[in-house]
PDB file of C-alpha atoms in Angstrom:
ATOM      1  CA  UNK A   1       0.000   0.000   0.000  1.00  0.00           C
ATOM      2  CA  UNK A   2       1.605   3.451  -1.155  1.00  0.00           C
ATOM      3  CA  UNK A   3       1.379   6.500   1.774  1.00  0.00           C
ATOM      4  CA  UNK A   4       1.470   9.883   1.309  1.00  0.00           C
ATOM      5  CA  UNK A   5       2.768  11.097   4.285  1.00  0.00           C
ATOM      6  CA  UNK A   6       2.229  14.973   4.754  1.00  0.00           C
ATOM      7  CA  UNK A   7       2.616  15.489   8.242  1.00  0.00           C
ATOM      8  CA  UNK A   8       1.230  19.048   9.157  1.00  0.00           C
ATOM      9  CA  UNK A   9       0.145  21.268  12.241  1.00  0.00           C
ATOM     10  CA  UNK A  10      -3.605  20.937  12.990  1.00  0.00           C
ATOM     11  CA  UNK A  11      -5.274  22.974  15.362  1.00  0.00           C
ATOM     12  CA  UNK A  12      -7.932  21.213  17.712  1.00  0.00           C
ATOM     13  CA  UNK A  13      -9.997  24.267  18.168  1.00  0.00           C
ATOM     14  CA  UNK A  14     -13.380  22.471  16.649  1.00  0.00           C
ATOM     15  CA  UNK A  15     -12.811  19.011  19.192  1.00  0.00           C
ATOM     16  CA  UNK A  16     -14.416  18.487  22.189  1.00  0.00           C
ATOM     17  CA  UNK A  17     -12.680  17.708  25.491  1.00  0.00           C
ATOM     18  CA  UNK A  18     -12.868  13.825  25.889  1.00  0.00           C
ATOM     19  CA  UNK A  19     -14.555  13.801  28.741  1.00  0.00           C
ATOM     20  CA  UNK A  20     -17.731  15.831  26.935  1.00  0.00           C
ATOM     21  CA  UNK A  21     -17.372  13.465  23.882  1.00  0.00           C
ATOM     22  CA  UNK A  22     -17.822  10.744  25.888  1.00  0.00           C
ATOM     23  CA  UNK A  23     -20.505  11.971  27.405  1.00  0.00           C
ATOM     24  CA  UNK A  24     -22.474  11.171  23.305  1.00  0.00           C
ATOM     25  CA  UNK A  25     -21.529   7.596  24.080  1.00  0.00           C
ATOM     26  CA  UNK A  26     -23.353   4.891  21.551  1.00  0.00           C
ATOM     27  CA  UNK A  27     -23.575   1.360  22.101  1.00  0.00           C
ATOM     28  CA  UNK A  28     -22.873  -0.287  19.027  1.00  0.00           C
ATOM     29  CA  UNK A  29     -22.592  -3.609  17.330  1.00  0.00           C
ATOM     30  CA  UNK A  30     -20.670  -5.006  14.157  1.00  0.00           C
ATOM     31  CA  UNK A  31     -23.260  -6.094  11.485  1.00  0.00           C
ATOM     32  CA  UNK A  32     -22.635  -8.877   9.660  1.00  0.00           C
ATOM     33  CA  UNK A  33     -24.883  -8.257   6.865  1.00  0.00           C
ATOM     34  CA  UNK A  34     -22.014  -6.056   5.904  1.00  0.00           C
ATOM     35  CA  UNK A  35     -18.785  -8.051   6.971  1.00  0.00           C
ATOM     36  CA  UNK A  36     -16.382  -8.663   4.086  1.00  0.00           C
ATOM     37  CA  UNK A  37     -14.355 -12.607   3.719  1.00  0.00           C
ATOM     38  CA  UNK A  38     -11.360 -13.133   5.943  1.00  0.00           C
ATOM     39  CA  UNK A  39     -13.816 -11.143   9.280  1.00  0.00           C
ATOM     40  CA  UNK A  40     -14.728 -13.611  11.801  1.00  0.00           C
ATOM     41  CA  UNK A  41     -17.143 -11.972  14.313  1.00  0.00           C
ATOM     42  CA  UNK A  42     -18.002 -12.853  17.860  1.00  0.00           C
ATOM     43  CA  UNK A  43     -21.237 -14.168  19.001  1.00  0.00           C
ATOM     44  CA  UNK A  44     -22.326 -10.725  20.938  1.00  0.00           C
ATOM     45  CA  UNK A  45     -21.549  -8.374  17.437  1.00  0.00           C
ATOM     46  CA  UNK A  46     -18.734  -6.619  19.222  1.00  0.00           C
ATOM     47  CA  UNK A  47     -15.217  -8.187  17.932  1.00  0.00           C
ATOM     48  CA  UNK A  48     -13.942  -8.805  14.719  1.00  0.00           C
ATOM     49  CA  UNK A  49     -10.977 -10.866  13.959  1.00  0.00           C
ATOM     50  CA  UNK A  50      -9.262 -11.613  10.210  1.00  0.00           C
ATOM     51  CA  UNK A  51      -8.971 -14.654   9.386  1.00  0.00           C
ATOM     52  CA  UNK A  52     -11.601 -17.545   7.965  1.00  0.00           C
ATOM     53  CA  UNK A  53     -15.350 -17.993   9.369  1.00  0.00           C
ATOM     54  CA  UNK A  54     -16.000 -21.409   9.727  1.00  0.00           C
ATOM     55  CA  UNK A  55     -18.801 -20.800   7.269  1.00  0.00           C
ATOM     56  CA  UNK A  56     -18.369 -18.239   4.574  1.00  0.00           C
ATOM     57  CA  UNK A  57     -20.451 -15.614   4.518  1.00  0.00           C
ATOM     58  CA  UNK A  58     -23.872 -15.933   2.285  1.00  0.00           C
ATOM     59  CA  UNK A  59     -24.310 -13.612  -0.737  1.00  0.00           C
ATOM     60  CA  UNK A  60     -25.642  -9.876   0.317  1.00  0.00           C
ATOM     61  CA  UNK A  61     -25.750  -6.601  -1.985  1.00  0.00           C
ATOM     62  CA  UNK A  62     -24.242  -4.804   0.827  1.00  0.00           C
ATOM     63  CA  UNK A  63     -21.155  -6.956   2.215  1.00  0.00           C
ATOM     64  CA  UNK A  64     -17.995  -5.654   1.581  1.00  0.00           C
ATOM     65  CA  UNK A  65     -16.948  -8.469  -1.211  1.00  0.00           C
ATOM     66  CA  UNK A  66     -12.912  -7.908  -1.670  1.00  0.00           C
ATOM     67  CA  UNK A  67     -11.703  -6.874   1.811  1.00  0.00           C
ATOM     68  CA  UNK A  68     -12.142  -7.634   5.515  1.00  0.00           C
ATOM     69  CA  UNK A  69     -14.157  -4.445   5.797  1.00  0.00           C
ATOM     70  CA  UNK A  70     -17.405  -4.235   7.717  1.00  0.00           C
ATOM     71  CA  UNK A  71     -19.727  -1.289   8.751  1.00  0.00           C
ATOM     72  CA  UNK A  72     -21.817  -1.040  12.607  1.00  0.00           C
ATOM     73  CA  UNK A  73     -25.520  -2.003  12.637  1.00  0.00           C
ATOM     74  CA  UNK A  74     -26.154   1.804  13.943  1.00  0.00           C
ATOM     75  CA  UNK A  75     -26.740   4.332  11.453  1.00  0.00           C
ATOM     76  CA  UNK A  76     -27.052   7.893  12.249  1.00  0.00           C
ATOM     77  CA  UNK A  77     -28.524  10.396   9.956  1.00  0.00           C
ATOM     78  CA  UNK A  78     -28.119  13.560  12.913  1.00  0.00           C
ATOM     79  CA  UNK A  79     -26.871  14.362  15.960  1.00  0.00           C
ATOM     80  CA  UNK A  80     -24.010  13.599  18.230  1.00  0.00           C
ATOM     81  CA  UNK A  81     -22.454   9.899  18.807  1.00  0.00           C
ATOM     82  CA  UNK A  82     -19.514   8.467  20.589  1.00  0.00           C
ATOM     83  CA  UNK A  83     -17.876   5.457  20.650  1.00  0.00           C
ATOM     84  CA  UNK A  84     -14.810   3.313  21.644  1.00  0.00           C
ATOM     85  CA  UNK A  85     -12.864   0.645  19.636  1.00  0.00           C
ATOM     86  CA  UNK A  86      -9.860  -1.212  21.119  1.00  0.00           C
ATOM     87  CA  UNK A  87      -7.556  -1.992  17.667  1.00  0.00           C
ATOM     88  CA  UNK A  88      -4.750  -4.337  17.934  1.00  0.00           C
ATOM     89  CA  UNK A  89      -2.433  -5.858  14.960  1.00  0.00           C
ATOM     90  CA  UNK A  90      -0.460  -4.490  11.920  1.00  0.00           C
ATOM     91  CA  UNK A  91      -3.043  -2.990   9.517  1.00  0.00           C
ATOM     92  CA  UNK A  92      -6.276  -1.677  11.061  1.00  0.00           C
ATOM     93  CA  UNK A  93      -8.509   1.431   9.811  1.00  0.00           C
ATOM     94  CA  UNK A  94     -11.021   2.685  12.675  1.00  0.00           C
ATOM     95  CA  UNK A  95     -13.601   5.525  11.389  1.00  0.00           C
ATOM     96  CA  UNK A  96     -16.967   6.518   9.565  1.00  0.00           C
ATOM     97  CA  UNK A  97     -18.673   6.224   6.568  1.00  0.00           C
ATOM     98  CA  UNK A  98     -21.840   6.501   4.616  1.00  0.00           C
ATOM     99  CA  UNK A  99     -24.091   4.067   3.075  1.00  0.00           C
ATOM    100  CA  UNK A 100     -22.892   4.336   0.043  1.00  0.00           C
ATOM    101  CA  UNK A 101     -19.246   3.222   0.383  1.00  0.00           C
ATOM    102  CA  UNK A 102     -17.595   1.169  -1.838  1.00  0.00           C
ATOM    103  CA  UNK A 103     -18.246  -2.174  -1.045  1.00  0.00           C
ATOM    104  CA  UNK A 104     -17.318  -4.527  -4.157  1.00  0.00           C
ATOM    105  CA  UNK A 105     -13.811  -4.481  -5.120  1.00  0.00           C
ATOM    106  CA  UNK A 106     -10.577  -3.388  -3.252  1.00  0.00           C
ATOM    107  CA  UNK A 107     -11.417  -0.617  -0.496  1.00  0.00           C
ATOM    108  CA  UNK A 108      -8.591   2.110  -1.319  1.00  0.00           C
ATOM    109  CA  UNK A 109      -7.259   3.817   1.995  1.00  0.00           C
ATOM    110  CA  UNK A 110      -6.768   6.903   0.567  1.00  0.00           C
ATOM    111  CA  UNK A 111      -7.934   9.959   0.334  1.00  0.00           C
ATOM    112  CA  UNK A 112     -11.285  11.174  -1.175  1.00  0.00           C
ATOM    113  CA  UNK A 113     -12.774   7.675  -0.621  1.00  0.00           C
ATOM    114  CA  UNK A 114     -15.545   8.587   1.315  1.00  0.00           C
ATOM    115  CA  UNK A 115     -14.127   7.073   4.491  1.00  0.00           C
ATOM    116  CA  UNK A 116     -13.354   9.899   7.246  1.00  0.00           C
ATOM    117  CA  UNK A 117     -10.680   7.839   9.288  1.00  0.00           C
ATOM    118  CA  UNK A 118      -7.920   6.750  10.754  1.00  0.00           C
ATOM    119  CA  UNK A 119      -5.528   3.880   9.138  1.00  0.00           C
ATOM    120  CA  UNK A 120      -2.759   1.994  10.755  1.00  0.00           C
ATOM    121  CA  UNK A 121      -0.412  -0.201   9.015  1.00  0.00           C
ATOM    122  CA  UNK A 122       2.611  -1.195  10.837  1.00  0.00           C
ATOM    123  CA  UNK A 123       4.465   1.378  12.555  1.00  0.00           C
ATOM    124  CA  UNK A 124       2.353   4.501  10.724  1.00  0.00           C
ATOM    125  CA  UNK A 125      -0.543   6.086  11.502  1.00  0.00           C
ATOM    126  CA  UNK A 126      -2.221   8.466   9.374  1.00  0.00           C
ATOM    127  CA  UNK A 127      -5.829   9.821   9.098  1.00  0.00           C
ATOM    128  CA  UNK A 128      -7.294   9.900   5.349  1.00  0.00           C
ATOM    129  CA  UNK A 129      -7.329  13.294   4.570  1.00  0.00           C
ATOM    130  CA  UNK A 130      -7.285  15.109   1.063  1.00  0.00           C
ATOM    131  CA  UNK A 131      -5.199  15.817  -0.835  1.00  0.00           C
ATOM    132  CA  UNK A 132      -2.105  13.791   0.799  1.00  0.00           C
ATOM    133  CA  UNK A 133      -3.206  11.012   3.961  1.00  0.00           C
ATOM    134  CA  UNK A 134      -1.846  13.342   7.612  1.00  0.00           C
ATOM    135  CA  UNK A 135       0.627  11.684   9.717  1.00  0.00           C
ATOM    136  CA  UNK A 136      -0.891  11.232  13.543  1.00  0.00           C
ATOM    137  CA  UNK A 137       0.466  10.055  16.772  1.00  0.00           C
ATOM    138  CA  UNK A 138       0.683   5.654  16.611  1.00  0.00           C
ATOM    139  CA  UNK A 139      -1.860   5.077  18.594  1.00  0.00           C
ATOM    140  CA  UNK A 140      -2.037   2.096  21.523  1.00  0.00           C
ATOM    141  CA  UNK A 141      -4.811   1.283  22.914  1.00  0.00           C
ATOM    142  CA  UNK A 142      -8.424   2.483  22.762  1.00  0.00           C
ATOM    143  CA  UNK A 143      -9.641   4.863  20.394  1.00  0.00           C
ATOM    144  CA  UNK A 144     -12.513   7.054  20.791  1.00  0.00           C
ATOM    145  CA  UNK A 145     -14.483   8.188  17.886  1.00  0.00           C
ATOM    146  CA  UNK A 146     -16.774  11.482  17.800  1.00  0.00           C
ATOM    147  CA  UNK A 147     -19.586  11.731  15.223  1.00  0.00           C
ATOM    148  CA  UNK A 148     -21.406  15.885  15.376  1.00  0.00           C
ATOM    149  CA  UNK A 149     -23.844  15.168  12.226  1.00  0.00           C
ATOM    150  CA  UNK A 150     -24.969  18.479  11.846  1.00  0.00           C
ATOM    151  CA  UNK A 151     -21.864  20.293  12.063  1.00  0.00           C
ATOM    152  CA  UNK A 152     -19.788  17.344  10.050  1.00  0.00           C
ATOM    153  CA  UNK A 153     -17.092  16.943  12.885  1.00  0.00           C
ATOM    154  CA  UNK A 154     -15.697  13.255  13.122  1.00  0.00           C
ATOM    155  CA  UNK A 155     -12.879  13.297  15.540  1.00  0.00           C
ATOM    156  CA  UNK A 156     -10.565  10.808  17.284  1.00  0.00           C
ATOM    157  CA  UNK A 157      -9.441  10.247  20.878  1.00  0.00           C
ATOM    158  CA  UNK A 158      -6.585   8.531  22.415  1.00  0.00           C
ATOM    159  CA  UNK A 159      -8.660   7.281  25.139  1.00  0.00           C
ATOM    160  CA  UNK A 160      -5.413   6.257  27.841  1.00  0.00           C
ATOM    161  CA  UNK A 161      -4.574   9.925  27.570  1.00  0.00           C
ATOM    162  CA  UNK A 162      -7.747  11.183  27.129  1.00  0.00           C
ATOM    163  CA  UNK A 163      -6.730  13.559  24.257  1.00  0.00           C
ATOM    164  CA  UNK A 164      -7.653  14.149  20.771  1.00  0.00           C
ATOM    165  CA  UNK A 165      -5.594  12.921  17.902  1.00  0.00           C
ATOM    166  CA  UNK A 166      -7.189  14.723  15.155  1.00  0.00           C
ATOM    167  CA  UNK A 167     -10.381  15.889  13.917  1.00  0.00           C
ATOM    168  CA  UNK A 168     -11.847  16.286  10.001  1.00  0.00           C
ATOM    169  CA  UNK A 169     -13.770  19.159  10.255  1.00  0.00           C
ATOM    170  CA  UNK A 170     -16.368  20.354   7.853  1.00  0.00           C
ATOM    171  CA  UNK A 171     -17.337  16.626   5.982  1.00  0.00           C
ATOM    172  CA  UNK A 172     -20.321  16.832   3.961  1.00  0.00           C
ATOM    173  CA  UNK A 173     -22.894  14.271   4.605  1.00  0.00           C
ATOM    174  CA  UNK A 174     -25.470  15.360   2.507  1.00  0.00           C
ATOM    175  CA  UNK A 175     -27.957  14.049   4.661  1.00  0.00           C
ATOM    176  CA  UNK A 176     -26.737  10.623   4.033  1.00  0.00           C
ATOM    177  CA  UNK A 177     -26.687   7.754   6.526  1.00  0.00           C
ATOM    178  CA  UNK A 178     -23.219   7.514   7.861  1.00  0.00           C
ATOM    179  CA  UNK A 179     -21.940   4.213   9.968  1.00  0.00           C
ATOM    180  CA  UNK A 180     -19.058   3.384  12.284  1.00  0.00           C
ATOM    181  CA  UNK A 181     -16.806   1.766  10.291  1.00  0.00           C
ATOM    182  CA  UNK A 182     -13.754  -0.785  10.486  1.00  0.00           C
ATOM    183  CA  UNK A 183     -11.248  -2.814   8.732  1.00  0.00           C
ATOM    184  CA  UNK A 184      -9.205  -5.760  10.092  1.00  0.00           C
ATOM    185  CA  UNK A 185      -6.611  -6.969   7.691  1.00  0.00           C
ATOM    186  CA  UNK A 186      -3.818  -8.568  10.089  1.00  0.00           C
ATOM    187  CA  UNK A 187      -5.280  -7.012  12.586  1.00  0.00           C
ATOM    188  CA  UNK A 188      -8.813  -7.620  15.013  1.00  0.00           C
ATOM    189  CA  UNK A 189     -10.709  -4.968  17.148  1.00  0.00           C
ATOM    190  CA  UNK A 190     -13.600  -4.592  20.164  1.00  0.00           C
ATOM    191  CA  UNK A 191     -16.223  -2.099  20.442  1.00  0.00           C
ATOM    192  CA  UNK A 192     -17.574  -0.450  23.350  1.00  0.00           C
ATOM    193  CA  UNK A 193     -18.850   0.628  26.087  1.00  0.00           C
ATOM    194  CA  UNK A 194     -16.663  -1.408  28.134  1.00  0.00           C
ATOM    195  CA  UNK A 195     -18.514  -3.483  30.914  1.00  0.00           C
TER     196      UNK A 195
END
């Protein structure tokens, strides 16, 4: 996978203090109507590991068909949602995106594809930003994710430190359903709340 790696300064002045994001907290579950081959999902909907059900996955217009992609069951078409997703592994990609993502053929972690996130792959982080992907701190650990619908704010928390990593400001919905969304090539992750 080819980087562009543009690190530059961002200023956090749009994000929420974790402790008021968190306050927007969602419960959500993985939906495998929409899980992609090589994603092996617990019984309770809330981890997803890559490697090989023991029974592929049937035939549905909206499963990710290429990659081991797969989008939450909770939609949200306004307001203000928060969640938290332990990722652990070499390549992971943690973030949101509408219904109408790209979901036959190779999901390209770049920019302009629709997918406001964050990617990992090895020791790099980045979050998919246009026109060049932005170099972020490597995150360990939990991530919390921030959804404002109205305003178009999707930002990301490093939950141990309880500190935002970045935010996209300004996305464009267009009044579009948008869904947590995940990827878990060599990689597996757990969604929250935490018991």
């Amino acid at each position: 996978m080819d980087f562009l790696l543009k690190p530059r300064p961002c200023t956090w002045d749009l994000a929420l203090e974790y402790r008021e994001a968190k306050e927007f907290e969602v419960d959500v579950t993985l939906d495998p109507n929409t899980a992609g081959p090589e994603v092996v999902l617990s019984e309770d909907l809330k981890e997803a590991t890559w490697g090989r059900p023991v029974q592929g996955w049937s035939q549905n217009p909206g499963r990710f068909d290429t990659d081991p992609c797969m989008l939450a069951k909770e939609g949200f078409t306004s307001g203000r949602h928060y969640w938290e997703v332990e990722a652990t592994g070499r390549f992971w990609a943690v973030g949101v995106a509408p219904e109408s993502v790209q979901r036959k053929g190779r999901v390209l972690f770049k920019p302009n594809a629709r997918i406001w996130g964050l990617q990992k792959y090895e020791g790099i982080c980045v979050a998919l930003t246009a026109p060049s992907n932005t170099s972020v701190p490597l995150l360990g650990g939990d991530i919390g994710v921030y959804l404002d619908y109205e305003v178009g704010q999707i930002s990301f928390y490093a939950v141990g430190s309880r500190r935002c990593v970045f935010t996209f400001p300004g996305a464009s919905f267009g009044g579009e359903k948008v869904f947590p969304y995940f990827c878990v090539l060599l990689s597996s992750i757990k969604v929250g709340p935490k018991g």
